[in-house]
Rosetta silent file (secondary structure, phi, psi, omega in degrees, C-alpha in Angstrom):
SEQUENCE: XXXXXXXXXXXXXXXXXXXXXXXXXXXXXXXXXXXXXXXXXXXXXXXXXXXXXXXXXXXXXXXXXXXXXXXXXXXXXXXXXXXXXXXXXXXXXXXXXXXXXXXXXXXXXXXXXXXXXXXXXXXXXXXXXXXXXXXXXXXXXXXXXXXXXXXXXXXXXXXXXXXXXXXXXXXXXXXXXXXXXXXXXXXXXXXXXXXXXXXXXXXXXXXXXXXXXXXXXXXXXXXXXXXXXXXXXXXXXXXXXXXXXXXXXXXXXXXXXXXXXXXXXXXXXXXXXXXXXXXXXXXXXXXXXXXXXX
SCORE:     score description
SCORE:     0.000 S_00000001
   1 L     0.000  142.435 -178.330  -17.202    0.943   17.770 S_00000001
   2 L   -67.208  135.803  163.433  -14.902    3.947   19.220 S_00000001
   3 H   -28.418  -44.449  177.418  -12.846    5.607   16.704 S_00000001
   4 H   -72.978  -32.686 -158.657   -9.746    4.197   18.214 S_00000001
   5 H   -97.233  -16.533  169.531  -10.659    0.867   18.268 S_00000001
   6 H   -48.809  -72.790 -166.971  -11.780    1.273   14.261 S_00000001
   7 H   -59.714  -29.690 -171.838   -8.090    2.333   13.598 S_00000001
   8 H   -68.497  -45.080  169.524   -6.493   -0.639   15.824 S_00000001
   9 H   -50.068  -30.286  168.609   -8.881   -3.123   13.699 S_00000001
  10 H  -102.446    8.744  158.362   -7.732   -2.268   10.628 S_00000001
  11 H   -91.335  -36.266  137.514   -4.407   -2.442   11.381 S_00000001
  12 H   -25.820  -69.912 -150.451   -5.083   -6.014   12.738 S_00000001
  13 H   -82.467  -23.925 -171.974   -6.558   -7.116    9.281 S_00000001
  14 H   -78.080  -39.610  162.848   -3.604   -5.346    7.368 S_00000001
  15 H   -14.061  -67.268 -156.408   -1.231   -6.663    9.286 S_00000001
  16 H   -79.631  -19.116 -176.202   -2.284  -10.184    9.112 S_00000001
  17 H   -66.822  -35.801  168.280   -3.046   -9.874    5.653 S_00000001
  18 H   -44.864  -59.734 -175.159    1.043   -9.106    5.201 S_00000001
  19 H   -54.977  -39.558  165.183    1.499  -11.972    6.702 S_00000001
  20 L   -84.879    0.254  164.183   -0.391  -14.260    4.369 S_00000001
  21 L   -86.214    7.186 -167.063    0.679  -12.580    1.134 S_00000001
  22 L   -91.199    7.113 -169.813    4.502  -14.058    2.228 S_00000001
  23 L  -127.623   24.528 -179.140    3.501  -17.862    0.632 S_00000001
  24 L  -109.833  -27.747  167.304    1.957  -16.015   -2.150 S_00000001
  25 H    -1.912  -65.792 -154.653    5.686  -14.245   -3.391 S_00000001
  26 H   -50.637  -43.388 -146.183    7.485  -17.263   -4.879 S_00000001
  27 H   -83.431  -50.021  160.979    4.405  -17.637   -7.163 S_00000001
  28 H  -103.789  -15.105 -173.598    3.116  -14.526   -8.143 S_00000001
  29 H    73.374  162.161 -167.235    5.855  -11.682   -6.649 S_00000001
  30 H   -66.062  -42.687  157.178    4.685   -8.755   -4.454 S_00000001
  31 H   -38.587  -73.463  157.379    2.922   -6.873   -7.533 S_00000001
  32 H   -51.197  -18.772  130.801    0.847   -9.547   -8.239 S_00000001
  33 H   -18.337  -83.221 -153.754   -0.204   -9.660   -4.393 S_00000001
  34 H   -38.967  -52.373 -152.271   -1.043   -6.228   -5.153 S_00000001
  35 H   -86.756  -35.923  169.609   -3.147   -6.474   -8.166 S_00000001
  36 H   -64.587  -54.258  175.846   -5.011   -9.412   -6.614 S_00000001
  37 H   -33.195  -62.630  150.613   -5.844   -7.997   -3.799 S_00000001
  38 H   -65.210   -8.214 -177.766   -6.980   -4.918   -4.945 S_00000001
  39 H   -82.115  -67.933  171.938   -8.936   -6.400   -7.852 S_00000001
  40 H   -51.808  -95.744 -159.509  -10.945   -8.913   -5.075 S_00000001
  41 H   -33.604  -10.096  170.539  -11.525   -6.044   -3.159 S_00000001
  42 H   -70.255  -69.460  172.241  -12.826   -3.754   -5.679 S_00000001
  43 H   -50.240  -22.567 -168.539  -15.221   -6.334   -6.837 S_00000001
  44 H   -88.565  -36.787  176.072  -16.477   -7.175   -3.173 S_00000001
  45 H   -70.309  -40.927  165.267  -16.835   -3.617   -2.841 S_00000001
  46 H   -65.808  -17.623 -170.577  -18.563   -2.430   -5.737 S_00000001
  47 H   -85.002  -55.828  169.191  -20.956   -5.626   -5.209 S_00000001
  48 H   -16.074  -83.815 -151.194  -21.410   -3.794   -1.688 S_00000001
  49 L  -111.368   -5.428 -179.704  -22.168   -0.385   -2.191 S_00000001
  50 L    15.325  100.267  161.675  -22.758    0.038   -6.350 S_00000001
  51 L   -94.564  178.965  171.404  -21.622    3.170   -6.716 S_00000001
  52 L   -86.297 -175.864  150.725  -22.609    5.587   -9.907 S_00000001
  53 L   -91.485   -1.940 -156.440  -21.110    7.234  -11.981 S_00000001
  54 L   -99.788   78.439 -179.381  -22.438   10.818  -11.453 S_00000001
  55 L  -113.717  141.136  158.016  -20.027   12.605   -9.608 S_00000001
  56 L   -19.729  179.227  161.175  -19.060   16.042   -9.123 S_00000001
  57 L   -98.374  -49.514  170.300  -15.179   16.868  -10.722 S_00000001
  58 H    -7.937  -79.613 -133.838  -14.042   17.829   -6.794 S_00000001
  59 H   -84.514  -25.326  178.424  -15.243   14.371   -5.473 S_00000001
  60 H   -90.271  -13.587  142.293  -14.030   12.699   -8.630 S_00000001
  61 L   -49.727  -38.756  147.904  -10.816   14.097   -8.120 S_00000001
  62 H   -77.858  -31.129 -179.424  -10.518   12.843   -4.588 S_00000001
  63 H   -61.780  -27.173 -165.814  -11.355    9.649   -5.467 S_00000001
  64 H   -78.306  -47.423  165.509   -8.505    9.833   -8.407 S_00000001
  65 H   -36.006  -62.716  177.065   -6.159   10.934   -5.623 S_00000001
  66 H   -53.111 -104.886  160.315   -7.247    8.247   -3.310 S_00000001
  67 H    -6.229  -75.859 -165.243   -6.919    5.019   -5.536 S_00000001
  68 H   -58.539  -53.059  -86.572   -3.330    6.370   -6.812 S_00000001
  69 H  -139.092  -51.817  170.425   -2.180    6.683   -3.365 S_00000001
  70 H   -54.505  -46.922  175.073   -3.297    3.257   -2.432 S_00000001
  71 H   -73.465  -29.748  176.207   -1.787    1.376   -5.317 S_00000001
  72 H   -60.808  -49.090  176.171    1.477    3.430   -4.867 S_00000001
  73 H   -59.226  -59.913  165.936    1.294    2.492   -0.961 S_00000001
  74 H   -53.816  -69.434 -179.095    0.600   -0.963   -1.661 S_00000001
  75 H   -46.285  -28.691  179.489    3.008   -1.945   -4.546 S_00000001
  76 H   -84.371  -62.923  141.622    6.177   -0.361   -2.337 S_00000001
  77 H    26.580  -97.836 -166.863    4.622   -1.466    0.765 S_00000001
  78 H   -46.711  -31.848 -157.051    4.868   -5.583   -0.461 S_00000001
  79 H   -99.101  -22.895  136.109    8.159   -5.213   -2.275 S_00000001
  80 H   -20.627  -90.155  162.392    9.228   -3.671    1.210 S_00000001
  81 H    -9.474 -111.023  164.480    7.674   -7.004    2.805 S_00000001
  82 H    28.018  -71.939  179.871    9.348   -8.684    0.416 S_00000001
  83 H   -79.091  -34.342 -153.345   13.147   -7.683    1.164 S_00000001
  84 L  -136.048  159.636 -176.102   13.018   -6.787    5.007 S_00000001
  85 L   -94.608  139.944  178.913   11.133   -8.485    8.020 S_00000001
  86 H   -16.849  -52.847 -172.520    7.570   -7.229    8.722 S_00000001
  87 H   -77.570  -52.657 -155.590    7.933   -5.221   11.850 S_00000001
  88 H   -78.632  -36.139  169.440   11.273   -3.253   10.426 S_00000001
  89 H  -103.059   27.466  158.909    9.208   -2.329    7.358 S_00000001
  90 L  -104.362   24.345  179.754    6.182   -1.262    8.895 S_00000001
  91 L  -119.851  -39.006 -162.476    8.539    0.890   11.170 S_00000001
  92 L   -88.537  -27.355  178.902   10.386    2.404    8.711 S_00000001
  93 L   -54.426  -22.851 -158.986    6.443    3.102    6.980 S_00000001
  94 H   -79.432  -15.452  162.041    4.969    4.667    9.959 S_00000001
  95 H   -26.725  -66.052  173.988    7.595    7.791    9.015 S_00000001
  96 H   -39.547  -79.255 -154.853    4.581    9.110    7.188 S_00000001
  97 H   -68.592  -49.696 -160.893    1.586    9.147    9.493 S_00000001
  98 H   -39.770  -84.604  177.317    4.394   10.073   12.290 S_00000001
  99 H   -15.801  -66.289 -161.185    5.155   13.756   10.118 S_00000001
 100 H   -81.683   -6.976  154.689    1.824   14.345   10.002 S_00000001
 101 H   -53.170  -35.304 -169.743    1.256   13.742   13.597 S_00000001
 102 H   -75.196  -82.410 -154.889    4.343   16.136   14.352 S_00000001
 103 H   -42.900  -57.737 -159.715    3.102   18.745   11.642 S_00000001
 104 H   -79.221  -30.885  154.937   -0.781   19.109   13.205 S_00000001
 105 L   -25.832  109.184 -162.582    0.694   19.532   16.663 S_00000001
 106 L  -127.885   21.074 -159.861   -0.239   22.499   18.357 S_00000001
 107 L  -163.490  133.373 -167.917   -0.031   21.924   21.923 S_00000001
 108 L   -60.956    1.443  169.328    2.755   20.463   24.071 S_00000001
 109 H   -95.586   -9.587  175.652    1.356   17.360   25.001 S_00000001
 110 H   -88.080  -23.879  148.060    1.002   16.629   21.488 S_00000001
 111 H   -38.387  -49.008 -162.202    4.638   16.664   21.071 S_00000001
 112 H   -69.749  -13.972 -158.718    5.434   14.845   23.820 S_00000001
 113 H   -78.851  -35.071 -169.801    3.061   11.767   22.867 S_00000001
 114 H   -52.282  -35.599 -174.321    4.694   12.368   19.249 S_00000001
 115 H  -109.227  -21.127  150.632    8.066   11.828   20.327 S_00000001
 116 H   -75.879    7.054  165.569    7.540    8.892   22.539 S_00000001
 117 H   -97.077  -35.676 -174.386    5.900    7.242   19.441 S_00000001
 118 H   -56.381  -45.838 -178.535    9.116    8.377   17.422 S_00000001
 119 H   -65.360  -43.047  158.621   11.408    6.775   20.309 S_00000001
 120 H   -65.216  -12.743 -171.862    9.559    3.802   20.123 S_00000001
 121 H  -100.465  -17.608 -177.014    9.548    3.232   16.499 S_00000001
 122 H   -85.200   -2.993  158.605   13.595    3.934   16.798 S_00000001
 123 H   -81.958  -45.198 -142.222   13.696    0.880   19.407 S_00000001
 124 H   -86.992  -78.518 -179.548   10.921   -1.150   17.774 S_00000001
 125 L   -35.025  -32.498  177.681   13.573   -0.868   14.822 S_00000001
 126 L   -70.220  141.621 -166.497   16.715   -2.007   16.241 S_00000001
 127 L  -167.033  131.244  165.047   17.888   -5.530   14.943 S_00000001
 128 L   -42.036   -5.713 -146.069   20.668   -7.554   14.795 S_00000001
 129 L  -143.751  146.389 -164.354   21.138   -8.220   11.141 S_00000001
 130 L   -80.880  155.773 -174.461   22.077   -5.534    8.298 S_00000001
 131 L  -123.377  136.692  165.046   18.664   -4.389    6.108 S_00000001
 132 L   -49.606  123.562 -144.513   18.154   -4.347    2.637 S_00000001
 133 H   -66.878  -52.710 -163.283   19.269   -0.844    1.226 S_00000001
 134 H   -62.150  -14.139  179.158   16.337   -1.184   -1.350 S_00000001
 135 H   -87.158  -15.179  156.259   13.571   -2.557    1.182 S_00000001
 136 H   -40.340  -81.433  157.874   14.482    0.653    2.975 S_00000001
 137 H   -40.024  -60.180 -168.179   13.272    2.725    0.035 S_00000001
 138 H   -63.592  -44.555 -176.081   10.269    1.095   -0.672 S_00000001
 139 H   -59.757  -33.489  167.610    9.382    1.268    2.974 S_00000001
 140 H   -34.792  -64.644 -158.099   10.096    5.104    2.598 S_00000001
 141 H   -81.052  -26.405 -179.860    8.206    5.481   -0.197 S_00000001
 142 H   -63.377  -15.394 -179.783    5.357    3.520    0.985 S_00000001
 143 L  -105.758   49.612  164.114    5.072    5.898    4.151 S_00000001
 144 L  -119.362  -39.530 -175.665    4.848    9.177    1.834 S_00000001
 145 H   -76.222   -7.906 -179.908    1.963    7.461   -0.348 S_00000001
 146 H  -112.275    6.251  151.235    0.024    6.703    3.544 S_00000001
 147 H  -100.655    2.143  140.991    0.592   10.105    4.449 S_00000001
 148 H   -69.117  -32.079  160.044   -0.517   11.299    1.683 S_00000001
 149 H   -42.349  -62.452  174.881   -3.741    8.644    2.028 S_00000001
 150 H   -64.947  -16.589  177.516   -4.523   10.243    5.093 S_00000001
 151 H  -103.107  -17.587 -174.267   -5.138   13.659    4.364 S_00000001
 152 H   -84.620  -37.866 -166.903   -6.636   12.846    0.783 S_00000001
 153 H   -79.751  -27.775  157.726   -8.803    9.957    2.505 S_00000001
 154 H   -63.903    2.008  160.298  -10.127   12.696    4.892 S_00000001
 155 H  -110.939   10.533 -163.719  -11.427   14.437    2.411 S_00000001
 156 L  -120.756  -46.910  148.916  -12.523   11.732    0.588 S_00000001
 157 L   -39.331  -89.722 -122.477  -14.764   10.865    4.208 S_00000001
 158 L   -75.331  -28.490 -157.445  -15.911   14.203    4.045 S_00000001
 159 L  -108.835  -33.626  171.257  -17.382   14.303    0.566 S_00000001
 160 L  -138.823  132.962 -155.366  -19.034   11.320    0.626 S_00000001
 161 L   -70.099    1.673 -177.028  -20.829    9.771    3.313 S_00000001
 162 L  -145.411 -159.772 -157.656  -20.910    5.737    3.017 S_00000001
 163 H   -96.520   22.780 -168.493  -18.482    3.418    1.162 S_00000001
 164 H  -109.437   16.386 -173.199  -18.916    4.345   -2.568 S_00000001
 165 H  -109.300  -40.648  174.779  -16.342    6.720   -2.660 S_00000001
 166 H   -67.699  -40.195 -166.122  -13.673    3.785   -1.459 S_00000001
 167 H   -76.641   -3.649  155.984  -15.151    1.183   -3.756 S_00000001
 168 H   -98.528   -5.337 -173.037  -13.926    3.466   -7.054 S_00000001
 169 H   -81.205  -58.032 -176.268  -11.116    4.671   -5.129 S_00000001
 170 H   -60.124  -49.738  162.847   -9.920    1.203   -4.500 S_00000001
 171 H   -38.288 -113.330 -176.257  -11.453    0.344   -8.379 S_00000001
 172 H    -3.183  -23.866  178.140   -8.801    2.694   -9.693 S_00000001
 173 H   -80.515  -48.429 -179.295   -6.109    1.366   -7.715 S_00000001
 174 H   -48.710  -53.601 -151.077   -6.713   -2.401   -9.121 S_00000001
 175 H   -91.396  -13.328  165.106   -6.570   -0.840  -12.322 S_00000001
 176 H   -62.129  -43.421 -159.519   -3.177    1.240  -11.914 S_00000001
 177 H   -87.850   14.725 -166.015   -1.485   -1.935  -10.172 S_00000001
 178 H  -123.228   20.951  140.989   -2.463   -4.459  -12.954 S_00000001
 179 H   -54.912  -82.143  177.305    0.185   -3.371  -15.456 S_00000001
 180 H   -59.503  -34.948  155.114    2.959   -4.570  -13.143 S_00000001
 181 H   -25.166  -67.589  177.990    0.566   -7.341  -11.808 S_00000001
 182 H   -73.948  -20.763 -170.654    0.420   -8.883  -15.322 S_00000001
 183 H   -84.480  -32.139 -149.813    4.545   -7.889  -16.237 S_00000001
 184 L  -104.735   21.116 -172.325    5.717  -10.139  -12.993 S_00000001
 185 L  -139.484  -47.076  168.495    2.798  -12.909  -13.090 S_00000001
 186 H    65.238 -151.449  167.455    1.459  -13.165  -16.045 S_00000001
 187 H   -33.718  -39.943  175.663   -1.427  -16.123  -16.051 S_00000001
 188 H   -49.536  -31.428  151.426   -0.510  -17.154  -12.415 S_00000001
 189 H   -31.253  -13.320 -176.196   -2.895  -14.739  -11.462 S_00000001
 190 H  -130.197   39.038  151.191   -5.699  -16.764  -12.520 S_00000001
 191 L   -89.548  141.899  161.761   -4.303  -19.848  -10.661 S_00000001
 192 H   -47.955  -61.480  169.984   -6.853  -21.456   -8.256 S_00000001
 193 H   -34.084  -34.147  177.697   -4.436  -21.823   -6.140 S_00000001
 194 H  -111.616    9.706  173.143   -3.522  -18.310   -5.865 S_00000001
 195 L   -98.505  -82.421 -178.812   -6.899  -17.051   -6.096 S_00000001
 196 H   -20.413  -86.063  171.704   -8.126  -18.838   -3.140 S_00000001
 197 H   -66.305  -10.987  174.540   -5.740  -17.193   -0.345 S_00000001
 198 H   -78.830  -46.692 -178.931   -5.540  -14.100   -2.601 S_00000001
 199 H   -67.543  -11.846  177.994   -9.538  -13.243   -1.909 S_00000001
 200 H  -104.357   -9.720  170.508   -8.878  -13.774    2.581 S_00000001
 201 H   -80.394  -29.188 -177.686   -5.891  -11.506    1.826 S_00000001
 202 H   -83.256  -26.035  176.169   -8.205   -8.915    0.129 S_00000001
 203 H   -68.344  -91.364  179.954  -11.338   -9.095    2.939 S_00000001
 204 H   -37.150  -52.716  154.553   -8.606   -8.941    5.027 S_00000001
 205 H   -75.693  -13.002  172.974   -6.335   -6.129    4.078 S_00000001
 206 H  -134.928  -46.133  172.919   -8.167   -3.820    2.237 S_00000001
 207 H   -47.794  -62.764 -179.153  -12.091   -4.566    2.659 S_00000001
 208 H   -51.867  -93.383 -173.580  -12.097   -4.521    6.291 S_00000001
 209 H   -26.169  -46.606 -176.845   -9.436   -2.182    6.857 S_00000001
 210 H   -89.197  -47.972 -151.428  -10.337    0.826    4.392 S_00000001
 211 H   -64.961  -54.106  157.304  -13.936    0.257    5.282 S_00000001
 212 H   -34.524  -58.805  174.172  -12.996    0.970    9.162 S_00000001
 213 H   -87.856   15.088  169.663  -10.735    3.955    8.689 S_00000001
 214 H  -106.661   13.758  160.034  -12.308    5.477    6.551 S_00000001
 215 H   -99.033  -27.518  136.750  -15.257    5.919    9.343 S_00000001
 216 H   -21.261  -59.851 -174.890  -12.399    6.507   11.056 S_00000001
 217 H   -73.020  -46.701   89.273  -11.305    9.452    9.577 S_00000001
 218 H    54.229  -67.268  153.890  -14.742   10.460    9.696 S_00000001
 219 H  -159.898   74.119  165.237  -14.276   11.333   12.833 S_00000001
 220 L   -94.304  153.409  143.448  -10.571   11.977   13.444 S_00000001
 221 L   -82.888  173.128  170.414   -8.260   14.798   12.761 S_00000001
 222 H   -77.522  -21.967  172.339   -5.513   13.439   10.405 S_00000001
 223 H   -71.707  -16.359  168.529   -3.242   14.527   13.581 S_00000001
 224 H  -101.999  -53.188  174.896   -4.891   11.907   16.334 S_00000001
 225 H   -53.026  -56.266  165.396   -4.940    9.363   13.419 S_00000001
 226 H   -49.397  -33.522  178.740   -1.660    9.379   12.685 S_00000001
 227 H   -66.636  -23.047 -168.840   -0.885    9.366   15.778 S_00000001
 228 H   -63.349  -46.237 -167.403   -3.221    6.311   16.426 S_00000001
 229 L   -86.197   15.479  124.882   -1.597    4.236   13.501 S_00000001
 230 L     3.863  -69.785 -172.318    1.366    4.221   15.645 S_00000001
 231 H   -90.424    9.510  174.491    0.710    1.149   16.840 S_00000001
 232 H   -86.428  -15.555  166.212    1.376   -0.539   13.345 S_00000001
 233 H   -74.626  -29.518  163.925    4.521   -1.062   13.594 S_00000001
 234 H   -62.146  -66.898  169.155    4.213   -2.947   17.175 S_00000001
 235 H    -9.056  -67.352  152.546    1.224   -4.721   15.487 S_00000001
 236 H   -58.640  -33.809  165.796    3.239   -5.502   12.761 S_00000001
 237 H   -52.580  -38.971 -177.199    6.579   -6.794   15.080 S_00000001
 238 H   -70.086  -59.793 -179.993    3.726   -9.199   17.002 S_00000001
 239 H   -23.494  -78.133  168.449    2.132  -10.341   13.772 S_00000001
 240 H   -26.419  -63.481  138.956    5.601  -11.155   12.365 S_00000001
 241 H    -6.557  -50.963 -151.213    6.020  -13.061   15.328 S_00000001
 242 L  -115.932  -94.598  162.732    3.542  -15.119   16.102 S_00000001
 243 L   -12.556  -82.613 -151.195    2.891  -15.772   12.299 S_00000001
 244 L  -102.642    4.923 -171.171    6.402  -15.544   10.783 S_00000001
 245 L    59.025    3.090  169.426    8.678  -16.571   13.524 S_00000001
 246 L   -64.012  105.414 -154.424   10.647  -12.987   13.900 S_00000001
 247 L   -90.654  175.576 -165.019   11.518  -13.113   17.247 S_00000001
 248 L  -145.631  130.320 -172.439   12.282   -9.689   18.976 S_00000001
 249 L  -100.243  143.212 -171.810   15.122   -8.090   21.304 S_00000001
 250 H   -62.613  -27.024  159.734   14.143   -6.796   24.185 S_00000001
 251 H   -45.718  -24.430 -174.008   14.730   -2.843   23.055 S_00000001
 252 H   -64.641  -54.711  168.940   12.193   -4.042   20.093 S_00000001
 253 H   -58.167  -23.309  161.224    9.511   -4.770   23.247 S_00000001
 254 H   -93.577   -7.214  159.201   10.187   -1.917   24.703 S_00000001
 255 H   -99.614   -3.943  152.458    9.428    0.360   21.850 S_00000001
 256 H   -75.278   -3.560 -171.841    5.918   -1.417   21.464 S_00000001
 257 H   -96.025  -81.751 -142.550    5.440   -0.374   25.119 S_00000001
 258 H   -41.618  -53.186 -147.911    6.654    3.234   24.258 S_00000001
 259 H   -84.214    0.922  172.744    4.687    3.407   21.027 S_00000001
 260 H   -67.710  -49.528  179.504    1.277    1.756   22.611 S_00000001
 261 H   -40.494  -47.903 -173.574    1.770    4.386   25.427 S_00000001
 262 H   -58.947  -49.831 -174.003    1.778    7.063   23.095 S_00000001
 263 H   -62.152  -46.635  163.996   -0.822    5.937   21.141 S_00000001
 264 H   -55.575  -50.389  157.266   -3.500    5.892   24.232 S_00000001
 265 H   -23.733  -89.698  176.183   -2.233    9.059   25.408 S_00000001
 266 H   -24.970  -63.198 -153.069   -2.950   10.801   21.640 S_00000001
 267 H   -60.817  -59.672  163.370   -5.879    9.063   21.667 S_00000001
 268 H   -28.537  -53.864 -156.764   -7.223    9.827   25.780 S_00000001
 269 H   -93.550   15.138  172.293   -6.127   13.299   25.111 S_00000001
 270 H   -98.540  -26.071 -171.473   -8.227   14.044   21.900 S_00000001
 271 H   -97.811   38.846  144.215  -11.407   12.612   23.019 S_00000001
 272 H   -96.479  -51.453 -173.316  -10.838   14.698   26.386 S_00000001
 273 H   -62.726  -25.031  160.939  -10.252   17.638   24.768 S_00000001
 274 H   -69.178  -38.808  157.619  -13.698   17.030   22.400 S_00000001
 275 H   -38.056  -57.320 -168.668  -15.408   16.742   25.420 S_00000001
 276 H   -75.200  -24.191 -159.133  -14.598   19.655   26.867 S_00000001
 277 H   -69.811  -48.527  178.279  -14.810   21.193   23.703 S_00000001
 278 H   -74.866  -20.742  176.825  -18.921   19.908   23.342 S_00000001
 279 H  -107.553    7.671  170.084  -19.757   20.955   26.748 S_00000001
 280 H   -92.221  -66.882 -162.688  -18.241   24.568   26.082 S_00000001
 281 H   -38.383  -62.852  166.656  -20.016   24.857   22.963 S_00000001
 282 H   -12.030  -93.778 -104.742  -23.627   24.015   25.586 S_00000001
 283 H   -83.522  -63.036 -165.426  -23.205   26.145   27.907 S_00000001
 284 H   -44.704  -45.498 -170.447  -22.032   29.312   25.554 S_00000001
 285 L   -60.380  116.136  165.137  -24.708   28.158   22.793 S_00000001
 286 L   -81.413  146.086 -109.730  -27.956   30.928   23.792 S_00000001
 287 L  -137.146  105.033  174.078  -31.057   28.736   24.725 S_00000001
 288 L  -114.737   21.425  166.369  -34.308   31.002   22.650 S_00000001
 289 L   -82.708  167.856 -150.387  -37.330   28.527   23.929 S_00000001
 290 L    62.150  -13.105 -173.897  -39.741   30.274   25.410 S_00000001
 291 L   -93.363  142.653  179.639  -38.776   33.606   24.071 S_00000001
 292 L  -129.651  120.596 -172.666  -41.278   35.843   22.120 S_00000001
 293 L   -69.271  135.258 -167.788  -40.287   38.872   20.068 S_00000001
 294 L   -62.289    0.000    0.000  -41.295   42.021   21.866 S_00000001
């Protein structure tokens, strides 16, 4: 599968995965989401790819890095959810990946795609109805822990080549988030009931989803991904939708047109520019078959 279509899939499963943690709230609260989630997925993962233990300090460092950044992302993330509708806090999240789209820009077309994703997420955003000051903040803070994700999870690609560096990253996360799991849930965590939709929330939202970008990333800059994850806040605004009944004004629809445009654009103009980049490299690269030292 094309890089791009990696990142749109796992924005798909987190998405939807949002959506189905909203009947799990009353019962367990957005922590306990959290800790379930990451907990199935840990286990599905480790059952996966059984990593060791015999790592480098570097690589065990990114991993330490990773995992906190996830659980940090996640717990504000839900309690975001939680307070504010889907689309506005997966709008206000996308701050993060945005910066570092902005930041990595070196070339004026990368601006412009940058700022017609910004213009769209400031449309996307508009809503009739006042937003909870604190699901503001959380959404804040959740898009400093996924721009922080992204440049730590590129290096976390980089060091290790298959899925054993996410299945302790993601271990480590379960075990940061299951302090607060356990203060706001207590036993309900081990309801059947809540177990059951808590394990298609974890496949969905983190199993899928990290396993995809982080092949992603793979082979991305963190500056075309971010720009690519873009398209989570329209993603999220449909989801919400469809799912949750949060209907949408037409400025909202017209900043999912802005920020899809943007996103193809970013994307179209990175893989043009690799091209050209791989067929320079040919022609320039000197050709020694046939050659014999004199």
């Amino acid at each position: 599968m094309p890089a791009p279509g990696l990142v749109v899939g796992g924005m798909v499963g987190l998405q939807c995965g949002a959506a189905l943690t909203t009947s799990l709230y009353p019962v367990v609260g957005p922590a306990g989401v959290v800790t379930l989630r990451l907990a199935i997925a840990a286990v599905v993962l480790i059952a996966l790819w059984r990593p060791g233990l015999r790592w480098d300090r570097g690589t065990w460092g990114v991993v330490v890095a990773s995992g906190t950044l996830l659980a940090g992302h996640h717990l504000s993330y839900y309690e975001a959810v939680d307070r504010i509708p889907l689309g506005a806090a997966t709008t206000v999240e996308f701050a993060g990946p945005f910066l570092i789209a902005l930041v990595g820009s070196r070339r004026v077309t990368d601006l412009l795609w940058a700022c017609a994703a910004a213009l769209g997420v400031v449309l996307l955003s508009y809503s009739g109805t006042d937003l909870s000051p604190a699901g503001l903040a959380f959404a804040a803070l959740a898009g400093c822990c996924w721009a922080g994700y992204i440049l730590v999870g590129k290096r976390l690609a980089e060091s290790v080549p298959d899925g054993r560096g996410l299945a302790l990253a993601v271990a480590w996360g379960a075990l940061l988030s299951f302090p607060y799991g356990v203060a706001q849930a207590g036993f309900r965590l081990l309801d059947p009931s809540v177990l059951a939709p808590a394990a298609a929330v974890a496949v969905l939202s983190s199993v899928l989803p990290y396993s995809f970008q982080l092949e992603a990333l793979r082979r991305l800059t963190p500056r075309v991904f971010g720009v690519l994850t873009s398209l989570e806040p329209a993603v999220g605004a449909l989801v919400g939708l469809l799912f949750l009944g949060q209907h949408l004004a037409l400025l909202q629809w017209l900043g999912i047109a802005a920020v899809a445009l943007a996103s193809i654009g970013a994307s179209r103009g990175s893989s043009e520019r690799r091209q050209r980049q791989a067929s320079t490299d040919a022609t320039e690269s000197p050709s020694t078959a046939g050659k014999t030292d004199p």
